[in-house]
Coordinates of C-alpha atoms and ligand atoms in Angstrom, one line a residue:
M1 CA 16.0 -7.0 16.7
R2 CA 17.6 -5.9 19.7
Q3 CA 16.4 -2.1 20.2
S4 CA 19.7 -1.2 21.8
A5 CA 21.2 -2.0 18.2
L6 CA 18.6 -0.6 16.2
F7 CA 20.0 2.8 14.7
T8 CA 16.5 4.4 14.8
K9 CA 15.3 6.4 17.7
T10 CA 12.1 7.4 19.0
R11 CA 11.3 11.0 19.3
R12 CA 8.8 13.1 21.3
E13 CA 8.0 15.6 18.6
A14 CA 7.4 15.3 14.8
P15 CA 9.0 17.9 12.6
A16 CA 6.9 21.3 12.9
D17 CA 6.3 21.4 9.2
E18 CA 4.6 17.8 9.1
V19 CA 0.9 18.4 9.2
A20 CA -0.2 14.6 8.6
K21 CA -0.8 12.4 11.3
N22 CA 0.6 9.3 9.5
A23 CA 3.8 10.9 9.0
Q24 CA 4.1 12.5 12.4
L25 CA 3.5 9.2 14.1
L26 CA 5.8 7.5 11.5
I27 CA 8.5 9.7 12.1
R28 CA 8.3 9.9 15.8
A29 CA 8.3 6.0 15.8
G30 CA 11.6 5.7 13.8
F31 CA 9.8 4.2 10.8
V32 CA 10.4 6.7 8.1
H33 CA 12.6 9.9 7.6
K34 CA 11.1 13.0 6.0
E35 CA 13.8 13.9 3.3
M36 CA 12.1 17.0 2.1
A37 CA 7.9 18.0 1.8
G38 CA 6.6 15.2 0.2
V39 CA 9.6 12.8 0.0
Y40 CA 10.3 10.2 2.6
A41 CA 12.6 7.4 3.5
Y42 CA 11.6 4.2 5.0
L43 CA 13.8 3.3 7.8
P44 CA 14.2 -0.4 9.0
L45 CA 10.9 -0.7 11.0
G46 CA 9.1 1.2 8.3
L47 CA 10.6 -0.7 5.4
Q48 CA 9.4 -4.0 7.2
T49 CA 6.1 -2.7 7.6
L50 CA 6.2 -1.7 3.6
E51 CA 7.3 -5.1 2.9
N52 CA 4.8 -6.9 4.6
I53 CA 2.1 -4.9 2.6
T54 CA 4.1 -5.4 -0.4
N55 CA 4.3 -9.3 0.3
I56 CA 0.5 -9.4 0.8
I57 CA -0.1 -7.7 -2.5
R58 CA 2.3 -9.7 -4.2
E59 CA 0.7 -13.1 -3.1
E60 CA -2.7 -11.6 -4.4
M61 CA -1.3 -10.9 -7.8
N62 CA 0.3 -14.4 -8.2
A63 CA -2.9 -15.7 -7.3
I64 CA -4.6 -14.2 -10.3
G65 CA -2.2 -15.2 -12.7
G66 CA 0.0 -11.8 -12.5
Q67 CA 3.7 -12.1 -13.7
E68 CA 6.0 -10.0 -11.8
V69 CA 8.7 -7.7 -14.0
F70 CA 10.7 -4.4 -13.0
L71 CA 10.6 -1.8 -15.4
T72 CA 12.6 1.2 -15.5
A73 CA 11.9 4.7 -14.0
L74 CA 13.6 6.5 -16.6
Q75 CA 11.5 7.0 -19.4
D76 CA 12.1 7.3 -23.1
P77 CA 10.0 10.2 -24.4
S78 CA 9.4 8.9 -27.8
V79 CA 7.3 6.3 -26.2
W80 CA 5.1 8.8 -24.6
Q81 CA 5.0 11.0 -27.5
K82 CA 2.9 8.3 -29.3
T83 CA 0.2 8.6 -27.0
G84 CA 0.4 12.4 -26.7
R85 CA 1.1 12.0 -22.9
W86 CA 4.9 13.5 -23.0
N87 CA 3.1 16.8 -23.2
D88 CA 2.9 19.1 -19.9
E89 CA -0.5 20.0 -20.4
V90 CA -1.9 16.3 -20.5
V91 CA 0.3 15.1 -17.9
D92 CA 0.7 17.9 -15.2
V93 CA 2.7 15.8 -12.8
W94 CA 6.1 15.3 -15.1
F95 CA 9.3 15.2 -13.3
K96 CA 11.6 15.7 -16.5
T97 CA 15.4 15.6 -16.9
K98 CA 18.2 16.3 -19.5
L99 CA 20.9 14.0 -20.8
K100 CA 24.3 15.2 -21.0
N101 CA 24.9 14.8 -24.4
G102 CA 21.7 16.3 -25.2
G103 CA 17.9 14.9 -25.3
E104 CA 15.4 14.7 -22.4
L105 CA 14.1 11.6 -20.1
G106 CA 11.4 11.5 -18.1
L107 CA 10.9 9.7 -14.3
G108 CA 8.0 7.4 -14.8
N109 CA 4.8 8.2 -13.0
T110 CA 3.0 5.3 -14.3
H111 CA 4.0 2.6 -17.0
E112 CA 1.3 2.2 -19.7
E113 CA 3.3 3.1 -22.4
P114 CA 6.6 1.4 -21.6
L115 CA 5.1 -1.9 -20.8
T116 CA 2.5 -1.8 -24.0
A117 CA 5.4 -1.0 -26.2
L118 CA 7.5 -3.8 -24.5
M119 CA 4.6 -6.3 -25.0
T120 CA 4.4 -5.5 -28.9
E121 CA 7.8 -7.6 -28.8
Q122 CA 6.2 -10.8 -26.9
I123 CA 2.5 -10.8 -27.9
S124 CA 1.8 -11.7 -31.7
S125 CA -1.0 -14.3 -31.9
Y126 CA -4.3 -14.9 -30.1
K127 CA -2.5 -18.1 -28.2
D128 CA -0.3 -15.3 -26.2
L129 CA -3.4 -14.0 -24.7
P130 CA -4.4 -13.2 -22.2
R131 CA -1.4 -12.1 -20.0
Y132 CA -1.1 -10.3 -16.8
V133 CA 2.2 -8.1 -15.8
Y134 CA 2.9 -6.3 -12.6
Q135 CA 5.5 -4.5 -11.0
F136 CA 6.4 -2.8 -7.7
Q137 CA 8.0 0.4 -9.0
T138 CA 9.1 3.9 -7.9
K139 CA 7.0 6.7 -9.4
F140 CA 7.9 10.3 -9.5
R141 CA 4.9 12.6 -9.4
N142 CA 5.1 16.4 -9.3
E143 CA 2.1 16.6 -6.8
T144 CA 1.0 20.1 -6.2
R145 CA -0.5 19.4 -2.9
A146 CA 1.8 17.0 -0.5
K147 CA 0.0 17.5 2.8
S148 CA -0.6 13.9 3.3
G149 CA 2.4 12.5 4.6
I150 CA 3.2 9.3 2.9
M151 CA -0.1 8.9 1.4
R152 CA 0.6 11.4 -1.3
S153 CA 4.4 11.8 -1.7
R154 CA 6.3 12.9 -5.1
E155 CA 8.2 9.6 -4.9
F156 CA 6.5 6.6 -4.1
I157 CA 6.1 2.9 -4.7
M158 CA 3.3 1.5 -6.7
K159 CA 2.2 -1.9 -7.8
D160 CA 0.8 -1.6 -11.0
L161 CA -0.7 -4.6 -13.0
Y162 CA -1.6 -4.3 -16.6
S163 CA -4.2 -6.7 -18.2
F164 CA -3.7 -7.6 -21.9
S165 CA -6.7 -9.7 -23.3
K166 CA -8.2 -10.7 -26.6
D167 CA -11.4 -8.9 -26.1
E168 CA -13.8 -6.9 -23.8
A169 CA -15.3 -10.3 -22.4
E170 CA -12.1 -11.7 -21.6
H171 CA -11.2 -8.4 -20.0
N172 CA -14.2 -8.3 -17.9
L173 CA -13.4 -12.0 -16.3
F174 CA -10.0 -10.7 -15.0
Y175 CA -11.5 -7.2 -14.1
E176 CA -13.8 -9.2 -12.0
K177 CA -11.1 -11.1 -10.7
A178 CA -8.8 -8.4 -9.9
A179 CA -11.6 -6.5 -8.1
A180 CA -11.9 -9.5 -5.9
A181 CA -8.0 -9.8 -5.1
Y182 CA -8.3 -6.1 -4.1
A183 CA -10.9 -6.6 -1.6
R184 CA -8.7 -9.9 0.0
I185 CA -5.5 -7.4 0.1
F186 CA -7.5 -4.5 2.0
A187 CA -9.1 -7.1 4.3
R188 CA -5.4 -9.0 5.0
A189 CA -4.2 -5.3 5.7
G190 CA -6.7 -4.7 8.4
I191 CA -9.1 -2.1 6.4
G192 CA -11.1 -4.3 4.8
E193 CA -14.6 -3.4 6.9
T194 CA -14.0 0.5 5.8
T195 CA -13.0 0.0 2.5
H196 CA -15.5 0.4 -0.3
K197 CA -15.3 -0.4 -3.9
T198 CA -16.5 2.8 -5.3
F199 CA -17.6 3.8 -8.8
A200 CA -15.7 6.3 -10.4
S201 CA -15.8 7.7 -13.8
G202 CA -13.9 5.9 -16.4
G203 CA -12.9 8.4 -18.9
S204 CA -13.9 7.7 -22.4
F205 CA -13.1 3.9 -22.8
S206 CA -15.7 2.6 -20.3
K207 CA -18.3 4.0 -18.4
Y208 CA -16.9 3.5 -15.1
S209 CA -13.8 2.8 -13.3
H210 CA -13.5 1.5 -9.7
E211 CA -11.5 3.1 -6.9
F212 CA -11.4 1.3 -3.6
Q213 CA -11.8 4.0 -0.9
T214 CA -11.3 3.6 2.7
V215 CA -13.6 6.0 4.9
C216 CA -11.4 8.0 7.1
D217 CA -11.4 11.9 8.3
A218 CA -8.0 12.2 6.8
G219 CA -9.0 11.5 3.0
E220 CA -9.1 13.9 0.2
D221 CA -11.9 12.5 -1.4
V222 CA -15.7 12.3 -0.8
I223 CA -17.7 9.1 -1.4
Y224 CA -21.2 8.3 -0.9
I225 CA -21.7 5.0 0.5
D226 CA -24.6 2.7 -0.1
D227 CA -24.7 0.6 3.3
A228 CA -26.9 -2.1 1.8
T229 CA -24.3 -3.3 -0.9
G230 CA -21.4 -1.9 0.7
L231 CA -20.6 -0.1 -2.6
A232 CA -20.0 3.3 -2.9
I233 CA -20.0 6.3 -5.7
N234 CA -17.6 8.9 -5.9
K235 CA -18.3 12.6 -6.3
E236 CA -17.4 12.7 -10.4
V237 CA -20.5 10.4 -10.9
Y238 CA -22.8 11.3 -8.0
D239 CA -24.9 13.2 -10.6
D240 CA -25.0 10.6 -13.2
E241 CA -28.3 8.9 -13.1
E242 CA -27.1 6.0 -15.1
V243 CA -25.1 4.8 -12.1
Y244 CA -28.0 4.3 -10.1
K245 CA -29.7 2.3 -12.7
T246 CA -26.9 -0.2 -13.3
T247 CA -26.1 -0.7 -9.5
G248 CA -29.6 -0.5 -8.3
I249 CA -28.0 1.7 -5.6
N250 CA -31.0 4.2 -4.0
K251 CA -29.2 7.8 -4.4
A252 CA -31.7 8.9 -1.5
T253 CA -30.1 6.6 1.1
L254 CA -26.5 7.3 0.3
R255 CA -24.2 8.4 3.3
E256 CA -21.4 10.9 2.5
A257 CA -18.2 10.3 4.0
K258 CA -14.5 11.6 3.3
A259 CA -12.1 8.6 2.1
I260 CA -8.9 7.8 1.0
E261 CA -8.4 6.1 -2.5
V262 CA -6.2 3.3 -1.7
G263 CA -6.4 1.5 -5.2
N264 CA -8.0 1.5 -8.3
I265 CA -9.0 -0.3 -11.3
F266 CA -9.4 0.8 -14.9
T267 CA -10.6 -0.3 -18.3
L268 CA -8.0 0.9 -20.8
S269 CA -9.6 -0.8 -23.8
T270 CA -7.5 -0.2 -26.6
K271 CA -6.2 3.4 -25.6
F272 CA -2.6 2.3 -25.4
S273 CA -2.5 -0.7 -27.8
D274 CA -3.9 1.5 -30.7
P275 CA -1.2 4.3 -30.6
L276 CA 1.8 1.9 -29.8
G277 CA 0.7 -0.9 -32.2
L278 CA 0.1 -3.5 -29.9
T279 CA -2.1 -5.9 -31.8
Y280 CA -2.3 -9.9 -32.3
T281 CA -3.3 -12.1 -35.0
D282 CA -7.0 -13.9 -33.9
A283 CA -8.0 -17.4 -34.7
E284 CA -9.0 -16.3 -38.2
G285 CA -5.9 -14.5 -39.0
K286 CA -7.2 -10.9 -38.5
R287 CA -4.7 -8.2 -37.0
T288 CA -6.9 -6.9 -33.7
P289 CA -5.9 -4.5 -31.0
V290 CA -5.0 -6.1 -27.6
F291 CA -7.7 -4.8 -24.8
M292 CA -6.2 -3.6 -22.0
G293 CA -6.8 -3.0 -18.2
S294 CA -4.8 -1.2 -15.4
Y295 CA -4.8 -2.0 -11.8
G296 CA -2.7 0.3 -9.4
I297 CA -2.2 0.2 -5.3
G298 CA 0.2 2.5 -3.6
P299 CA 1.8 0.4 -0.6
G300 CA 2.7 3.5 1.5
R301 CA -0.5 5.3 0.9
L302 CA -1.9 1.9 2.4
M303 CA 0.6 2.1 5.0
G304 CA -0.4 5.6 5.9
T305 CA -3.9 4.8 5.8
I306 CA -3.4 2.0 8.4
V307 CA -1.6 4.4 10.5
E308 CA -4.3 7.1 10.1
L309 CA -7.6 4.8 10.8
L310 CA -6.0 2.5 13.5
S311 CA -3.5 4.6 15.7
D312 CA -4.9 6.0 19.1
E313 CA -3.8 8.9 21.2
K314 CA -0.7 6.6 22.3
G315 CA 0.3 6.0 19.1
M316 CA 0.1 3.6 16.2
V317 CA -1.7 0.1 16.3
W318 CA -0.6 -2.2 13.5
P319 CA -2.5 -5.3 12.6
E320 CA -0.5 -8.5 12.9
A321 CA -0.4 -9.3 9.1
V322 CA 1.5 -6.1 8.5
A323 CA 3.4 -5.0 11.9
P324 CA 6.9 -5.0 11.4
M325 CA 7.3 -7.3 14.1
R326 CA 4.9 -9.5 16.1
F327 CA 5.9 -9.3 19.6
H328 CA 7.6 -6.2 21.6
L329 CA 9.7 -7.7 24.3
V330 CA 10.0 -5.2 26.8
S331 CA 12.7 -5.9 29.5
L332 CA 12.6 -4.1 32.9
A333 CA 15.8 -5.2 34.2
Q334 CA 17.3 -2.0 35.0
G335 CA 20.5 -3.6 35.9
D336 CA 19.3 -6.6 37.9
A337 CA 21.3 -9.4 36.2
T338 CA 18.7 -12.0 36.6
V339 CA 16.1 -10.4 35.1
Q340 CA 18.4 -9.4 32.1
Q341 CA 19.3 -13.1 31.6
Y342 CA 15.8 -14.2 31.8
A343 CA 14.9 -11.7 29.1
D344 CA 17.9 -12.8 26.7
D345 CA 16.9 -16.5 27.1
L346 CA 13.1 -15.5 26.3
Y347 CA 14.2 -13.6 23.4
D348 CA 16.1 -16.3 21.7
A349 CA 13.3 -18.9 22.7
L350 CA 10.7 -16.7 20.9
T351 CA 13.0 -16.4 18.0
K352 CA 14.0 -19.7 17.7
A353 CA 10.2 -20.7 17.7
G354 CA 9.8 -18.5 14.6
A355 CA 8.4 -15.6 15.9
S356 CA 9.5 -11.8 14.9
V357 CA 10.5 -9.8 17.8
L358 CA 11.6 -6.3 18.9
Y359 CA 13.4 -6.8 22.0
D360 CA 13.9 -3.7 24.1
D361 CA 17.0 -4.6 25.9
R362 CA 17.8 -0.8 26.7
D363 CA 18.8 0.6 29.7
A364 CA 15.7 2.8 30.0
R365 CA 12.9 3.7 32.8
A366 CA 10.0 1.4 32.4
G367 CA 7.6 4.5 31.8
E368 CA 9.7 5.5 28.7
K369 CA 9.6 1.9 27.4
F370 CA 6.2 1.6 27.6
A371 CA 5.7 5.1 25.8
D372 CA 8.0 4.1 23.1
S373 CA 6.1 0.4 22.9
D374 CA 2.8 2.0 22.6
L375 CA 3.9 4.5 19.9
I376 CA 5.5 1.9 17.8
G377 CA 2.3 -0.4 18.1
L378 CA 3.3 -3.6 18.0
P379 CA 0.4 -6.2 18.4
W380 CA 1.5 -7.9 21.6
R381 CA 3.6 -6.7 24.3
I382 CA 5.5 -9.3 26.8
V383 CA 6.8 -7.6 30.0
V384 CA 9.8 -9.1 31.7
G385 CA 10.1 -8.1 35.1
K386 CA 11.1 -9.2 38.7
K387 CA 7.6 -9.9 39.7
G388 CA 6.7 -11.8 36.8
I389 CA 9.4 -14.1 36.7
E390 CA 9.1 -15.1 40.4
A391 CA 5.6 -15.6 39.7
G392 CA 6.0 -17.8 36.5
A393 CA 3.7 -15.7 34.7
L394 CA 4.6 -12.7 32.5
E395 CA 2.2 -9.6 31.6
V396 CA 1.1 -10.0 27.7
V397 CA -0.4 -7.0 26.4
E398 CA -2.6 -6.7 23.2
R399 CA -1.9 -3.2 21.6
K400 CA -5.3 -3.0 20.0
T401 CA -7.4 -3.5 23.2
G402 CA -5.1 -3.1 25.9
T403 CA -5.9 -6.3 27.4
V404 CA -3.7 -7.6 29.9
T405 CA -3.3 -11.5 30.3
T406 CA -0.4 -13.6 32.2
K407 CA 1.5 -16.5 30.3
T408 CA 3.9 -18.9 31.6
R409 CA 7.2 -19.2 29.4
A410 CA 6.0 -22.4 28.0
E411 CA 2.5 -20.6 26.9
L412 CA 4.4 -17.7 25.3
I413 CA 6.7 -20.3 23.2
A414 CA 3.4 -21.9 22.2
F415 CA 1.9 -18.6 21.4
A416 CA 4.9 -17.5 19.4
Q417 CA 4.6 -20.6 17.4
A418 CA 0.8 -20.0 16.4
Ligands
ATP501 P1 -5.1 10.4 -6.4 O1 -6.4 10.8 -7.2 O2 -5.2 10.5 -5.2 O3 -3.9 11.4 -7.0 P2 -4.3 9.0 -8.9 O4 -5.5 8.6 -9.4 O5 -3.5 9.9 -9.3 O6 -4.9 9.1 -7.2 P3 -3.4 6.4 -9.7 O7 -2.4 7.1 -10.8 O8 -4.4 5.6 -10.3 O9 -3.9 7.4 -8.6 O10 -2.4 5.1 -8.9 C1 -2.9 4.1 -8.3 C2 -2.7 4.0 -6.8 O11 -1.2 4.4 -6.3 C3 -3.6 4.7 -5.9 O12 -4.9 3.9 -5.8 C4 -2.6 5.4 -4.7 O13 -3.0 4.1 -3.9 C5 -1.5 5.5 -5.2 N1 -0.9 6.9 -5.3 C6 -1.3 7.3 -6.2 N2 -0.7 8.9 -6.0 C7 0.0 8.6 -4.9 C8 1.2 9.4 -4.1 N3 1.4 10.7 -4.8 N4 1.6 9.1 -3.3 C9 1.6 7.7 -2.5 N5 0.5 6.7 -3.3 C10 -0.1 7.5 -4.5
MG502 MG1 -2.9 11.4 -8.8

């Protein structure tokens, strides 16, 4: 991508009403646009980043047997009335709207009900189980607090997976697989070391659910970390003595930290299959309710978390696996046709070698280009200037460490192919 053609521009200031660091940086770098409080549009660089995150999640969900679908954002009240969750006192984040010819619709804030209802048409026998179904879907939630930028928005994409098992034992096997897949997702996204599997309350259906909490001062949650195991406990269950018996965690040595919930996994049991009539016939011919679980991750919240955690005073610092492009090729031609030609050729060669490159071919001062490059935060900056060309060695700057090395053109192409 040539930066001169990119329609988004960097800006010095974020909107005055934007208080979250993640949104401030993402807006300044042109990754997102703030439509209104708690509502953000993704622009080319932001969308590519979000897609990279989404693809990591998709790969890991497919690896544990997930089958992808795309359900609807518009929701039929009658399905939700069966579980009591159409009620605004039960679910306080509904956005609801009216049909022209009468009747109401909801904008989906989660999808247990419609998927469970849908699965009644697909599951009838024990031979149809287990099944794992997931989607990336826009959720709408009338959040009261919208001060965390893209980490808590009123319209956001969620990856939600639902498991359908014959019984608790079969469910538990998958639940552990899903937990391991989550750990891999957060590791691949560059926040593995600071993300803790956290015991949270499980409602009335299982003793505990699990959150994946990333330690960060911008977090809205408080967790208690056991450094010996890397596990954590959230506030809701901190005073529950049973959690210490179950896990062997020593309450006395816990370390308190602020954290961001980047994902969570839930045992639902038959909470939804009972009211929606999702049953199967077991091997003995008996009708049995399907045993369910749900597994959520917000790719946008994950993206915001990466910005919060890994940025520095100059801007964002993207890990290679999620960066919108791997290289920022910065031309310092400033009217010098030879330098311009060299940079154009190198851009073509790197692209041909399979690298993703943002090519700053704009007619601007070096200082401005470097500041923009730091703000955008791609992993590797390649500087094309007269001196480097003459020496046959171009400067390569690693964004994360600021380390400067030099590479010949051939070495750069090899590096791009790696
Ligand atoms: P929170 O307690 O932070 O409101 P939640 O318990 O409502 O989260 P879930 O309903 O379990 O979250 O949603 C699953 C995942 O979706 C969360 O772990 C988070 O990554 C993401 N998520 C939830 N709410 C939002 C939001 N408003 N904006 C962006 N992502 C969200
Ligand atoms: Mg919530």
